[in-house]
Amino acid sequence: LISLVGLLIGMSLLAFASVPFYSIFCKVTGFGGTTRQADTYSKKIGNKIITVRFDANKDKELPWEFKPEQTSVKVKTGENVLVFYHAENLSNSDIIGIAVYNVTPNKAGIYFNKIHCFCFEEQLVKAKQKMIMPVSFFIDPQIESDPNTQDVDTITLSYSFFKIKELTYNKIS
């Protein structure tokens, strides 16, 4: 009985720990198109030019307009790039949202480095407010020497925004 209870407790703890471990695994390996977060800009410029496409999605319950300011850019590996996404809250309430992201093909995720991104934190967009949200990134020139990524000439950066909380205020008469 003690062994079974110990096994049950151990399995429960393992289940709770699996989410953070999976997240760490994805960030380290780029698994599932997970990008890396860089502290500094690239110091080396490579030779390969890659087209980066931008995609924007949102949950149907989020009353926002959300889209990239441009659909794609051509980037030399190692080149630091700054692009923008546009968000507009179409509702009469302030809303907090968060974006999740990935890149495709998945094997390029380990080489896609974000320096600054609106996706790193929750975003408060007030009622009827428009926002421009920056993304600063570079593609690690090491992608050129990886035999698994020799065929990569286009990478798609995709964001999906989800509503976290709608803020309503009581009007004082």
PDB file of C-alpha atoms in Angstrom:
ATOM      1  CA  LEU A   1       0.000   0.000   0.000  1.00  0.00           C
ATOM      2  CA  ILE A   2       2.834   2.387   0.878  1.00  0.00           C
ATOM      3  CA  SER A   3       4.531   1.616  -2.437  1.00  0.00           C
ATOM      4  CA  LEU A   4       1.331   2.324  -4.371  1.00  0.00           C
ATOM      5  CA  VAL A   5       0.751   5.622  -2.548  1.00  0.00           C
ATOM      6  CA  GLY A   6       4.397   6.572  -3.195  1.00  0.00           C
ATOM      7  CA  LEU A   7       4.017   5.675  -6.866  1.00  0.00           C
ATOM      8  CA  LEU A   8       0.806   7.727  -7.111  1.00  0.00           C
ATOM      9  CA  ILE A   9       2.455  10.758  -5.487  1.00  0.00           C
ATOM     10  CA  GLY A  10       5.520  10.377  -7.700  1.00  0.00           C
ATOM     11  CA  MET A  11       3.422  10.186 -10.873  1.00  0.00           C
ATOM     12  CA  SER A  12       1.425  13.260  -9.813  1.00  0.00           C
ATOM     13  CA  LEU A  13       4.599  15.260  -9.212  1.00  0.00           C
ATOM     14  CA  LEU A  14       5.980  14.112 -12.545  1.00  0.00           C
ATOM     15  CA  ALA A  15       2.794  15.208 -14.316  1.00  0.00           C
ATOM     16  CA  PHE A  16       3.041  18.716 -12.832  1.00  0.00           C
ATOM     17  CA  ALA A  17       6.766  18.945 -13.670  1.00  0.00           C
ATOM     18  CA  SER A  18       6.289  17.821 -17.272  1.00  0.00           C
ATOM     19  CA  VAL A  19       5.037  21.202 -18.534  1.00  0.00           C
ATOM     20  CA  PRO A  20       8.078  23.224 -17.396  1.00  0.00           C
ATOM     21  CA  PHE A  21      10.452  20.455 -18.518  1.00  0.00           C
ATOM     22  CA  TYR A  22       8.793  20.333 -21.943  1.00  0.00           C
ATOM     23  CA  SER A  23       9.029  24.126 -22.228  1.00  0.00           C
ATOM     24  CA  ILE A  24      12.739  24.044 -21.389  1.00  0.00           C
ATOM     25  CA  PHE A  25      13.279  21.184 -23.851  1.00  0.00           C
ATOM     26  CA  CYS A  26      11.555  23.142 -26.647  1.00  0.00           C
ATOM     27  CA  LYS A  27      13.540  26.309 -25.956  1.00  0.00           C
ATOM     28  CA  VAL A  28      16.863  24.457 -25.944  1.00  0.00           C
ATOM     29  CA  THR A  29      16.241  22.296 -29.020  1.00  0.00           C
ATOM     30  CA  GLY A  30      13.875  24.480 -31.065  1.00  0.00           C
ATOM     31  CA  PHE A  31      11.430  21.556 -31.038  1.00  0.00           C
ATOM     32  CA  GLY A  32       8.001  22.398 -32.432  1.00  0.00           C
ATOM     33  CA  GLY A  33       9.255  25.640 -33.997  1.00  0.00           C
ATOM     34  CA  THR A  34      10.099  27.226 -30.649  1.00  0.00           C
ATOM     35  CA  THR A  35      12.374  30.213 -31.159  1.00  0.00           C
ATOM     36  CA  ARG A  36      15.220  31.346 -28.943  1.00  0.00           C
ATOM     37  CA  GLN A  37      15.408  34.553 -26.961  1.00  0.00           C
ATOM     38  CA  ALA A  38      18.684  36.428 -27.429  1.00  0.00           C
ATOM     39  CA  ASP A  39      20.140  39.096 -25.162  1.00  0.00           C
ATOM     40  CA  THR A  40      22.192  40.822 -27.857  1.00  0.00           C
ATOM     41  CA  TYR A  41      22.189  41.316 -31.586  1.00  0.00           C
ATOM     42  CA  SER A  42      24.141  39.024 -33.875  1.00  0.00           C
ATOM     43  CA  LYS A  43      27.773  40.008 -34.312  1.00  0.00           C
ATOM     44  CA  LYS A  44      28.296  37.895 -37.438  1.00  0.00           C
ATOM     45  CA  ILE A  45      26.578  38.284 -40.796  1.00  0.00           C
ATOM     46  CA  GLY A  46      26.270  35.189 -42.960  1.00  0.00           C
ATOM     47  CA  ASN A  47      25.859  34.769 -46.702  1.00  0.00           C
ATOM     48  CA  LYS A  48      22.457  33.136 -47.107  1.00  0.00           C
ATOM     49  CA  ILE A  49      19.329  35.191 -47.747  1.00  0.00           C
ATOM     50  CA  ILE A  50      16.122  33.805 -46.237  1.00  0.00           C
ATOM     51  CA  THR A  51      12.586  35.089 -46.741  1.00  0.00           C
ATOM     52  CA  VAL A  52      10.767  35.524 -43.435  1.00  0.00           C
ATOM     53  CA  ARG A  53       6.979  35.575 -43.740  1.00  0.00           C
ATOM     54  CA  PHE A  54       4.698  36.918 -41.027  1.00  0.00           C
ATOM     55  CA  ASP A  55       1.399  35.414 -39.958  1.00  0.00           C
ATOM     56  CA  ALA A  56      -1.170  36.678 -37.447  1.00  0.00           C
ATOM     57  CA  ASN A  57      -4.091  34.828 -35.882  1.00  0.00           C
ATOM     58  CA  LYS A  58      -6.382  35.509 -32.970  1.00  0.00           C
ATOM     59  CA  ASP A  59      -8.860  33.655 -30.863  1.00  0.00           C
ATOM     60  CA  LYS A  60     -12.442  34.151 -32.095  1.00  0.00           C
ATOM     61  CA  GLU A  61     -13.367  35.508 -28.644  1.00  0.00           C
ATOM     62  CA  LEU A  62     -10.795  38.291 -28.866  1.00  0.00           C
ATOM     63  CA  PRO A  63     -12.438  41.378 -30.413  1.00  0.00           C
ATOM     64  CA  TRP A  64      -9.205  42.697 -31.884  1.00  0.00           C
ATOM     65  CA  GLU A  65      -7.844  43.267 -35.317  1.00  0.00           C
ATOM     66  CA  PHE A  66      -4.339  41.779 -35.419  1.00  0.00           C
ATOM     67  CA  LYS A  67      -2.032  41.696 -38.441  1.00  0.00           C
ATOM     68  CA  PRO A  68       1.581  42.165 -39.511  1.00  0.00           C
ATOM     69  CA  GLU A  69       2.540  45.551 -40.952  1.00  0.00           C
ATOM     70  CA  GLN A  70       4.320  43.714 -43.781  1.00  0.00           C
ATOM     71  CA  THR A  71       3.814  40.193 -45.070  1.00  0.00           C
ATOM     72  CA  SER A  72       7.485  39.267 -45.523  1.00  0.00           C
ATOM     73  CA  VAL A  73      11.093  40.462 -45.555  1.00  0.00           C
ATOM     74  CA  LYS A  74      14.272  39.116 -47.121  1.00  0.00           C
ATOM     75  CA  VAL A  75      16.928  38.701 -44.444  1.00  0.00           C
ATOM     76  CA  LYS A  76      20.614  37.852 -44.622  1.00  0.00           C
ATOM     77  CA  THR A  77      21.533  35.423 -41.836  1.00  0.00           C
ATOM     78  CA  GLY A  78      22.891  37.306 -38.837  1.00  0.00           C
ATOM     79  CA  GLU A  79      21.227  40.539 -39.951  1.00  0.00           C
ATOM     80  CA  ASN A  80      19.254  42.278 -37.207  1.00  0.00           C
ATOM     81  CA  VAL A  81      15.686  42.985 -38.303  1.00  0.00           C
ATOM     82  CA  LEU A  82      12.879  45.050 -36.782  1.00  0.00           C
ATOM     83  CA  VAL A  83       9.286  44.450 -37.912  1.00  0.00           C
ATOM     84  CA  PHE A  84       5.936  45.515 -36.529  1.00  0.00           C
ATOM     85  CA  TYR A  85       2.512  44.031 -35.917  1.00  0.00           C
ATOM     86  CA  HIS A  86      -0.671  46.081 -35.644  1.00  0.00           C
ATOM     87  CA  ALA A  87      -3.343  45.457 -33.024  1.00  0.00           C
ATOM     88  CA  GLU A  88      -6.603  47.312 -32.544  1.00  0.00           C
ATOM     89  CA  ASN A  89      -9.136  46.691 -29.809  1.00  0.00           C
ATOM     90  CA  LEU A  90     -12.530  46.927 -31.501  1.00  0.00           C
ATOM     91  CA  SER A  91     -14.494  46.576 -28.255  1.00  0.00           C
ATOM     92  CA  ASN A  92     -15.602  49.064 -25.610  1.00  0.00           C
ATOM     93  CA  SER A  93     -13.607  47.267 -22.897  1.00  0.00           C
ATOM     94  CA  ASP A  94      -9.920  47.204 -22.048  1.00  0.00           C
ATOM     95  CA  ILE A  95      -8.538  43.741 -22.779  1.00  0.00           C
ATOM     96  CA  ILE A  96      -5.360  41.952 -21.771  1.00  0.00           C
ATOM     97  CA  GLY A  97      -4.108  39.439 -24.297  1.00  0.00           C
ATOM     98  CA  ILE A  98      -1.063  37.279 -24.823  1.00  0.00           C
ATOM     99  CA  ALA A  99       0.515  35.962 -27.992  1.00  0.00           C
ATOM    100  CA  VAL A 100       1.965  32.515 -28.495  1.00  0.00           C
ATOM    101  CA  TYR A 101       4.330  31.974 -31.390  1.00  0.00           C
ATOM    102  CA  ASN A 102       6.239  29.495 -33.456  1.00  0.00           C
ATOM    103  CA  VAL A 103       8.219  29.284 -36.656  1.00  0.00           C
ATOM    104  CA  THR A 104       7.931  26.864 -39.544  1.00  0.00           C
ATOM    105  CA  PRO A 105       9.645  24.832 -40.671  1.00  0.00           C
ATOM    106  CA  ASN A 106      10.126  23.558 -37.131  1.00  0.00           C
ATOM    107  CA  LYS A 107      13.782  22.718 -37.759  1.00  0.00           C
ATOM    108  CA  ALA A 108      14.524  26.447 -38.206  1.00  0.00           C
ATOM    109  CA  GLY A 109      13.243  27.334 -34.720  1.00  0.00           C
ATOM    110  CA  ILE A 110      16.577  26.754 -33.018  1.00  0.00           C
ATOM    111  CA  TYR A 111      18.201  29.358 -35.307  1.00  0.00           C
ATOM    112  CA  PHE A 112      15.489  32.022 -35.032  1.00  0.00           C
ATOM    113  CA  ASN A 113      16.510  34.456 -32.264  1.00  0.00           C
ATOM    114  CA  LYS A 114      14.213  37.129 -30.883  1.00  0.00           C
ATOM    115  CA  ILE A 115      15.781  40.054 -29.063  1.00  0.00           C
ATOM    116  CA  HIS A 116      12.588  41.934 -28.283  1.00  0.00           C
ATOM    117  CA  CYS A 117       9.002  40.856 -28.835  1.00  0.00           C
ATOM    118  CA  PHE A 118       5.524  41.850 -27.711  1.00  0.00           C
ATOM    119  CA  CYS A 119       4.995  38.123 -27.165  1.00  0.00           C
ATOM    120  CA  PHE A 120       7.327  38.076 -24.157  1.00  0.00           C
ATOM    121  CA  GLU A 121       4.635  39.629 -21.946  1.00  0.00           C
ATOM    122  CA  GLU A 122       0.919  40.244 -21.673  1.00  0.00           C
ATOM    123  CA  GLN A 123      -0.453  43.163 -23.684  1.00  0.00           C
ATOM    124  CA  LEU A 124      -3.085  45.591 -22.419  1.00  0.00           C
ATOM    125  CA  VAL A 125      -4.969  47.208 -25.285  1.00  0.00           C
ATOM    126  CA  LYS A 126      -7.509  49.748 -24.108  1.00  0.00           C
ATOM    127  CA  ALA A 127     -10.963  50.104 -25.631  1.00  0.00           C
ATOM    128  CA  LYS A 128     -10.788  51.345 -29.242  1.00  0.00           C
ATOM    129  CA  GLN A 129      -6.998  51.708 -28.937  1.00  0.00           C
ATOM    130  CA  LYS A 130      -4.576  50.952 -31.780  1.00  0.00           C
ATOM    131  CA  MET A 131      -1.072  49.664 -31.037  1.00  0.00           C
ATOM    132  CA  ILE A 132       2.061  49.002 -33.014  1.00  0.00           C
ATOM    133  CA  MET A 133       4.004  46.084 -31.530  1.00  0.00           C
ATOM    134  CA  PRO A 134       7.673  45.503 -32.427  1.00  0.00           C
ATOM    135  CA  VAL A 135       9.560  42.274 -33.014  1.00  0.00           C
ATOM    136  CA  SER A 136      13.354  42.403 -33.230  1.00  0.00           C
ATOM    137  CA  PHE A 137      15.091  39.245 -34.447  1.00  0.00           C
ATOM    138  CA  PHE A 138      17.928  37.651 -36.360  1.00  0.00           C
ATOM    139  CA  ILE A 139      18.544  34.237 -37.894  1.00  0.00           C
ATOM    140  CA  ASP A 140      21.709  32.642 -36.550  1.00  0.00           C
ATOM    141  CA  PRO A 141      24.274  32.226 -39.368  1.00  0.00           C
ATOM    142  CA  GLN A 142      24.908  28.701 -38.015  1.00  0.00           C
ATOM    143  CA  ILE A 143      21.807  27.697 -40.002  1.00  0.00           C
ATOM    144  CA  GLU A 144      24.026  27.757 -43.098  1.00  0.00           C
ATOM    145  CA  SER A 145      26.282  24.949 -41.837  1.00  0.00           C
ATOM    146  CA  ASP A 146      23.522  22.638 -40.554  1.00  0.00           C
ATOM    147  CA  PRO A 147      22.886  19.867 -43.112  1.00  0.00           C
ATOM    148  CA  ASN A 148      19.285  19.569 -41.867  1.00  0.00           C
ATOM    149  CA  THR A 149      18.486  23.175 -42.807  1.00  0.00           C
ATOM    150  CA  GLN A 150      20.210  23.437 -46.201  1.00  0.00           C
ATOM    151  CA  ASP A 151      16.805  23.456 -47.909  1.00  0.00           C
ATOM    152  CA  VAL A 152      15.378  26.266 -45.737  1.00  0.00           C
ATOM    153  CA  ASP A 153      14.928  29.408 -47.796  1.00  0.00           C
ATOM    154  CA  THR A 154      11.643  30.572 -46.232  1.00  0.00           C
ATOM    155  CA  ILE A 155      10.675  30.778 -42.562  1.00  0.00           C
ATOM    156  CA  THR A 156       7.210  31.718 -41.354  1.00  0.00           C
ATOM    157  CA  LEU A 157       6.879  33.495 -38.003  1.00  0.00           C
ATOM    158  CA  SER A 158       3.359  32.968 -36.726  1.00  0.00           C
ATOM    159  CA  TYR A 159       1.582  34.567 -33.763  1.00  0.00           C
ATOM    160  CA  SER A 160      -1.758  33.676 -32.227  1.00  0.00           C
ATOM    161  CA  PHE A 161      -3.278  36.129 -29.736  1.00  0.00           C
ATOM    162  CA  PHE A 162      -5.544  34.963 -26.932  1.00  0.00           C
ATOM    163  CA  LYS A 163      -7.691  36.908 -24.500  1.00  0.00           C
ATOM    164  CA  ILE A 164      -6.577  36.627 -20.894  1.00  0.00           C
ATOM    165  CA  LYS A 165      -8.866  39.105 -19.214  1.00  0.00           C
ATOM    166  CA  GLU A 166     -11.432  41.744 -20.056  1.00  0.00           C
ATOM    167  CA  LEU A 167     -11.374  44.731 -17.736  1.00  0.00           C
ATOM    168  CA  THR A 168     -14.705  46.308 -16.968  1.00  0.00           C
ATOM    169  CA  TYR A 169     -15.145  49.390 -14.903  1.00  0.00           C
ATOM    170  CA  ASN A 170     -18.144  50.492 -12.874  1.00  0.00           C
ATOM    171  CA  LYS A 171     -19.374  53.890 -13.975  1.00  0.00           C
ATOM    172  CA  ILE A 172     -20.143  56.294 -11.169  1.00  0.00           C
ATOM    173  CA  SER A 173     -23.373  58.208 -11.761  1.00  0.00           C
TER     174      SER A 173
END
